Amino acid sequence: MEKLICAVQNYEWGKRGAQSVISKLNFVANVEDNKPYAEEQARELHAKDPKNYPDSNHKPELAIAISDFQLLCGFRQCHQILSNVKAHKELLELISEDDLANLASEHTSESEKNKHGLQAIFSTVWKAPQAQIARVIQEIVTRLSKTENPAPVDKLILQLNDQYPGGDVGVLAPFFLNYFTLSPGESVFVGPNEPHAYLFGDCIECMACSDNTIRAGLTPKYKDVDTLLVNIDDVLWNTLHLASLSLLFTKLVVKQVVWQNLDPARFFWLFRPKHDSK
């Protein structure tokens, strides 16, 4: 075994000060209480915009939970998105009836309409004027804050709005993306171009050798919605047939004193000691 000497990044989404696991692991450094700590398609993106996409590598990821870990990953099934829109009528200010009708098509022969409906809805919402987004979010938050027993996704909307006030379109993401919690030791594989957001908790994140990130919400950094919409085209299409590209798995193989995790695409192989090994 070799000891790793790792760098520490200070991304805005990291936990602050001594609350961060990273700050504790980096024990030789002076921990600043107000500083966030975290470990944060590519040929064309790099060629067109090397400042925001600094390399030409793709970026599959494997996130392993070390505490209860909440995240958004992959598009919900169409019927779930429709249900969320119907339950939150404020969203109809952003979404046309035609797009909803296309999304509602359930027959296999009309799957192309599903695809275009989902693309159109996501594109329309994420490219809506900032003032309109802020107004819709405020209307939803005002109503939900008066609800006695909000659903889990509604609680999350309120939490995200507190964390990213002012009308960040990413606050609406839970209506469109799968929301789930990993238990310690569980992991999720995120394929290239798959929309996702790590929300609460701690994880170890393994990724390909790339620092490319297409951001579209829940961040104070540069947002590139147009590039996101171009690159998630195949993900939208596959989501309709596979329900979700997010593959959740736990400890799959036991080999003596280590657990071996294999992601389905064979991008990553993870080995870790068993707690009871000597």
Short mmCIF file of C-alpha atoms in Angstrom, two decimals:
data_model
loop_
_atom_site.label_atom_id
_atom_site.label_comp_id
_atom_site.label_asym_id
_atom_site.label_seq_id
_atom_site.Cartn_x
_atom_site.Cartn_y
_atom_site.Cartn_z
CA MET A 1 0.00 0.00 0.00
CA GLU A 2 1.12 3.54 -0.69
CA LYS A 3 0.16 6.66 1.23
CA LEU A 4 -1.60 9.20 -0.95
CA ILE A 5 -0.64 12.85 -0.65
CA CYS A 6 -3.76 14.58 -1.93
CA ALA A 7 -4.62 18.14 -2.83
CA VAL A 8 -7.66 19.83 -1.30
CA GLN A 9 -10.16 21.84 -3.33
CA ASN A 10 -12.39 24.59 -1.98
CA TYR A 11 -15.60 24.39 -3.99
CA GLU A 12 -18.64 26.41 -2.93
CA TRP A 13 -20.72 23.25 -2.49
CA GLY A 14 -18.28 21.72 0.00
CA LYS A 15 -19.01 21.49 3.72
CA ARG A 16 -17.52 24.36 5.68
CA GLY A 17 -14.74 24.29 8.24
CA ALA A 18 -14.44 21.41 10.69
CA GLN A 19 -17.77 19.94 9.49
CA SER A 20 -15.96 18.68 6.40
CA VAL A 21 -14.43 15.19 6.35
CA ILE A 22 -11.82 16.53 3.92
CA SER A 23 -10.63 19.16 6.39
CA LYS A 24 -10.14 16.43 9.01
CA LEU A 25 -8.21 14.19 6.62
CA ASN A 26 -6.04 17.14 5.65
CA PHE A 27 -4.96 17.52 9.27
CA VAL A 28 -1.68 19.35 8.54
CA ALA A 29 -3.53 22.33 7.14
CA ASN A 30 -5.13 25.20 9.00
CA VAL A 31 -8.89 24.72 8.81
CA GLU A 32 -10.85 27.90 8.09
CA ASP A 33 -14.38 27.79 9.54
CA ASN A 34 -15.99 29.75 6.69
CA LYS A 35 -14.19 27.97 3.85
CA PRO A 36 -15.82 25.07 1.96
CA TYR A 37 -13.79 21.89 1.47
CA ALA A 38 -14.45 19.28 -1.26
CA GLU A 39 -12.88 17.05 -3.97
CA GLU A 40 -14.44 18.07 -7.19
CA GLN A 41 -17.43 15.30 -23.78
CA ALA A 42 -15.08 16.46 -24.10
CA ARG A 43 -12.84 16.99 -27.12
CA GLU A 44 -15.28 19.48 -28.65
CA LEU A 45 -15.97 21.27 -25.39
CA HIS A 46 -12.27 21.60 -24.68
CA ALA A 47 -11.56 22.89 -28.20
CA LYS A 48 -14.37 25.46 -28.08
CA ASP A 49 -14.02 26.60 -24.47
CA PRO A 50 -10.74 25.52 -22.83
CA LYS A 51 -11.30 27.92 -19.93
CA ASN A 52 -14.44 26.19 -18.68
CA TYR A 53 -13.59 22.70 -20.04
CA PRO A 54 -9.87 22.33 -19.39
CA ASP A 55 -9.28 18.85 -20.88
CA SER A 56 -10.56 16.52 -23.59
CA ASN A 57 -11.54 13.56 -21.39
CA HIS A 58 -15.01 12.27 -20.60
CA LYS A 59 -16.09 12.06 -16.97
CA PRO A 60 -17.86 8.95 -15.69
CA GLU A 61 -18.07 8.90 -11.89
CA LEU A 62 -18.50 6.48 -9.02
CA ALA A 63 -19.77 7.91 -5.72
CA ILE A 64 -19.40 5.74 -2.60
CA ALA A 65 -21.40 6.88 0.43
CA ILE A 66 -19.55 7.12 3.76
CA SER A 67 -22.62 8.55 5.51
CA ASP A 68 -26.28 8.75 4.52
CA PHE A 69 -25.86 10.51 1.20
CA GLN A 70 -28.63 12.28 -0.72
CA LEU A 71 -28.38 12.94 -4.43
CA LEU A 72 -30.23 13.60 -7.66
CA CYS A 73 -29.26 11.45 -10.62
CA GLY A 74 -30.81 10.65 -14.00
CA PHE A 75 -34.19 11.70 -15.32
CA ARG A 76 -37.35 10.44 -13.67
CA GLN A 77 -39.74 8.32 -15.69
CA CYS A 78 -42.14 10.41 -17.73
CA HIS A 79 -45.19 9.55 -15.62
CA GLN A 80 -43.37 10.73 -12.48
CA ILE A 81 -42.49 14.06 -14.09
CA LEU A 82 -46.10 14.48 -15.19
CA SER A 83 -47.30 13.73 -11.68
CA ASN A 84 -44.94 16.34 -10.23
CA VAL A 85 -46.07 18.97 -12.72
CA LYS A 86 -49.74 18.29 -11.96
CA ALA A 87 -49.05 18.50 -8.22
CA HIS A 88 -47.25 21.82 -8.64
CA LYS A 89 -49.41 23.86 -10.99
CA GLU A 90 -47.02 26.80 -10.79
CA LEU A 91 -44.77 24.91 -13.23
CA LEU A 92 -47.42 25.31 -15.94
CA GLU A 93 -46.27 28.91 -16.26
CA LEU A 94 -43.09 27.46 -17.77
CA ILE A 95 -44.40 24.37 -19.62
CA SER A 96 -46.76 24.28 -22.61
CA GLU A 97 -49.78 22.00 -22.88
CA ASP A 98 -48.40 20.51 -26.13
CA ASP A 99 -45.16 19.47 -24.44
CA LEU A 100 -47.11 17.89 -21.59
CA ALA A 101 -49.28 16.02 -24.09
CA ASN A 102 -46.22 14.65 -25.89
CA LEU A 103 -44.69 13.56 -22.60
CA ALA A 104 -47.93 11.82 -21.67
CA SER A 105 -47.82 9.54 -24.73
CA GLU A 106 -47.42 6.02 -23.35
CA HIS A 107 -47.56 3.89 -26.49
CA THR A 108 -44.29 2.51 -27.86
CA SER A 109 -45.13 3.84 -31.31
CA GLU A 110 -45.17 7.34 -29.86
CA SER A 111 -41.91 7.12 -27.92
CA GLU A 112 -40.40 9.76 -30.21
CA LYS A 113 -43.03 12.17 -28.89
CA ASN A 114 -41.97 11.25 -25.35
CA LYS A 115 -38.41 12.13 -26.20
CA HIS A 116 -39.24 15.48 -27.74
CA GLY A 117 -41.67 16.29 -24.95
CA LEU A 118 -39.05 15.67 -22.27
CA GLN A 119 -36.41 17.60 -24.20
CA ALA A 120 -38.76 20.51 -24.76
CA ILE A 121 -39.89 20.66 -21.14
CA PHE A 122 -36.39 20.50 -19.69
CA SER A 123 -35.08 23.02 -22.24
CA THR A 124 -37.97 25.44 -21.69
CA VAL A 125 -37.66 25.39 -17.92
CA TRP A 126 -33.88 25.70 -17.80
CA LYS A 127 -33.77 28.50 -20.39
CA ALA A 128 -36.66 30.52 -18.98
CA PRO A 129 -35.91 34.14 -17.98
CA GLN A 130 -34.40 34.45 -14.53
CA ALA A 131 -37.20 36.67 -13.25
CA GLN A 132 -39.82 34.12 -14.32
CA ILE A 133 -37.92 31.25 -12.70
CA ALA A 134 -37.55 33.22 -9.46
CA ARG A 135 -41.29 34.00 -9.43
CA VAL A 136 -42.33 30.37 -10.00
CA ILE A 137 -39.95 29.12 -7.30
CA GLN A 138 -41.22 31.71 -4.84
CA GLU A 139 -44.84 30.73 -5.53
CA ILE A 140 -44.03 27.05 -4.98
CA VAL A 141 -42.01 27.73 -1.82
CA THR A 142 -44.72 29.98 -0.37
CA ARG A 143 -47.33 27.27 -0.85
CA LEU A 144 -45.15 24.39 0.39
CA SER A 145 -44.07 26.29 3.50
CA LYS A 146 -47.73 26.27 4.60
CA THR A 147 -48.11 22.51 4.08
CA GLU A 148 -48.27 20.48 7.30
CA ASN A 149 -46.84 17.21 5.95
CA PRO A 150 -44.87 17.94 2.77
CA ALA A 151 -43.73 15.03 0.63
CA PRO A 152 -39.98 14.21 0.65
CA VAL A 153 -39.44 15.92 -2.71
CA ASP A 154 -41.25 19.02 -1.43
CA LYS A 155 -39.08 19.12 1.70
CA LEU A 156 -36.06 18.96 -0.58
CA ILE A 157 -37.35 21.90 -2.65
CA LEU A 158 -37.59 23.98 0.53
CA GLN A 159 -34.09 22.94 1.63
CA LEU A 160 -32.54 23.76 -1.74
CA ASN A 161 -34.26 27.13 -1.87
CA ASP A 162 -32.80 27.98 1.55
CA GLN A 163 -29.36 26.93 0.36
CA TYR A 164 -29.60 28.61 -3.07
CA PRO A 165 -31.96 31.58 -2.66
CA GLY A 166 -32.80 34.09 -5.35
CA GLY A 167 -34.30 31.83 -8.00
CA ASP A 168 -31.66 29.23 -8.89
CA VAL A 169 -33.33 27.01 -11.51
CA GLY A 170 -31.64 23.98 -9.95
CA VAL A 171 -34.13 24.25 -7.07
CA LEU A 172 -36.68 22.77 -9.50
CA ALA A 173 -34.45 19.82 -10.44
CA PRO A 174 -36.03 17.32 -7.97
CA PHE A 175 -39.25 17.47 -10.00
CA PHE A 176 -37.37 16.10 -13.03
CA LEU A 177 -34.47 14.02 -11.67
CA ASN A 178 -34.47 10.89 -9.49
CA TYR A 179 -33.99 11.65 -5.80
CA PHE A 180 -32.66 8.97 -3.48
CA THR A 181 -30.42 8.32 -0.49
CA LEU A 182 -27.41 5.98 -0.36
CA SER A 183 -26.57 4.20 2.88
CA PRO A 184 -22.91 3.98 3.95
CA GLY A 185 -21.11 1.49 1.70
CA GLU A 186 -23.59 1.83 -1.15
CA SER A 187 -22.51 3.47 -4.36
CA VAL A 188 -23.87 4.85 -7.60
CA PHE A 189 -22.32 4.89 -11.07
CA VAL A 190 -22.92 8.07 -13.06
CA GLY A 191 -22.27 7.74 -16.78
CA PRO A 192 -20.81 10.53 -18.95
CA ASN A 193 -23.28 13.37 -19.64
CA GLU A 194 -25.77 12.14 -17.03
CA PRO A 195 -27.32 15.03 -15.07
CA HIS A 196 -26.75 14.68 -11.34
CA ALA A 197 -26.28 16.65 -8.15
CA TYR A 198 -24.75 15.55 -4.84
CA LEU A 199 -26.84 17.22 -2.14
CA PHE A 200 -26.23 16.23 1.49
CA GLY A 201 -23.88 13.85 3.28
CA ASP A 202 -20.37 12.59 2.62
CA CYS A 203 -19.03 10.41 -0.16
CA ILE A 204 -15.84 9.32 -1.85
CA GLU A 205 -16.02 10.29 -5.51
CA CYS A 206 -14.00 8.38 -8.10
CA MET A 207 -13.88 9.75 -11.62
CA ALA A 208 -12.03 9.55 -14.88
CA CYS A 209 -9.04 11.85 -15.32
CA SER A 210 -11.05 14.95 -16.13
CA ASP A 211 -11.98 18.25 -14.53
CA ASN A 212 -14.79 19.00 -17.00
CA THR A 213 -18.14 19.89 -15.45
CA ILE A 214 -21.20 21.16 -17.31
CA ARG A 215 -23.11 23.17 -14.69
CA ALA A 216 -26.74 24.18 -14.96
CA GLY A 217 -27.89 24.98 -11.43
CA LEU A 218 -27.31 24.76 -7.67
CA THR A 219 -24.01 26.59 -8.06
CA PRO A 220 -22.67 30.16 -8.03
CA LYS A 221 -20.27 29.17 -10.83
CA TYR A 222 -20.60 29.57 -14.59
CA LYS A 223 -23.73 27.83 -15.95
CA ASP A 224 -23.77 26.45 -19.50
CA VAL A 225 -27.34 25.35 -20.14
CA ASP A 226 -26.97 25.20 -23.94
CA THR A 227 -24.07 22.75 -23.72
CA LEU A 228 -25.93 20.66 -21.15
CA LEU A 229 -28.96 20.36 -23.43
CA VAL A 230 -26.82 19.27 -26.38
CA ASN A 231 -24.92 16.65 -24.40
CA ILE A 232 -27.85 15.07 -22.58
CA ASP A 233 -29.71 14.23 -25.80
CA ASP A 234 -28.73 10.55 -25.71
CA VAL A 235 -29.38 10.36 -21.99
CA LEU A 236 -32.92 11.64 -22.55
CA TRP A 237 -33.48 9.04 -25.24
CA ASN A 238 -32.11 6.12 -23.24
CA THR A 239 -33.96 7.19 -20.11
CA LEU A 240 -37.26 6.56 -21.86
CA HIS A 241 -36.28 2.96 -22.57
CA LEU A 242 -34.22 2.11 -19.50
CA ALA A 243 -36.13 4.17 -16.92
CA SER A 244 -32.79 5.43 -15.57
CA LEU A 245 -29.13 5.15 -16.44
CA SER A 246 -28.25 5.52 -12.76
CA LEU A 247 -27.15 2.11 -11.54
CA LEU A 248 -27.27 1.68 -7.78
CA PHE A 249 -25.37 -1.21 -6.29
CA THR A 250 -23.88 -2.38 -3.00
CA LYS A 251 -21.04 -4.74 -2.11
CA LEU A 252 -21.11 -7.27 -4.91
CA VAL A 253 -18.23 -9.68 -4.33
CA VAL A 254 -16.42 -10.80 -1.17
CA LYS A 255 -12.74 -11.68 -1.58
CA GLN A 256 -11.05 -12.66 1.68
CA VAL A 257 -10.69 -9.46 3.71
CA VAL A 258 -11.77 -6.88 1.14
CA TRP A 259 -15.02 -5.90 -0.50
CA GLN A 260 -14.83 -5.53 -4.26
CA ASN A 261 -17.18 -3.08 -6.00
CA LEU A 262 -17.56 -3.33 -9.77
CA ASP A 263 -19.45 -0.70 -11.69
CA PRO A 264 -21.53 -2.12 -14.57
CA ALA A 265 -19.54 -0.28 -17.25
CA ARG A 266 -16.20 -1.50 -15.84
CA PHE A 267 -14.82 2.04 -15.62
CA PHE A 268 -13.91 1.59 -11.95
CA TRP A 269 -12.75 -1.24 -9.67
CA LEU A 270 -12.96 -0.44 -5.97
CA PHE A 271 -11.45 -2.50 -3.15
CA ARG A 272 -11.81 -1.65 0.53
CA PRO A 273 -10.97 -3.54 3.75
CA LYS A 274 -13.75 -5.21 5.71
CA HIS A 275 -14.37 -3.60 9.10
CA ASP A 276 -13.80 -6.91 10.91
CA SER A 277 -10.57 -7.81 9.10
CA LYS A 278 -7.39 -8.16 11.18
#
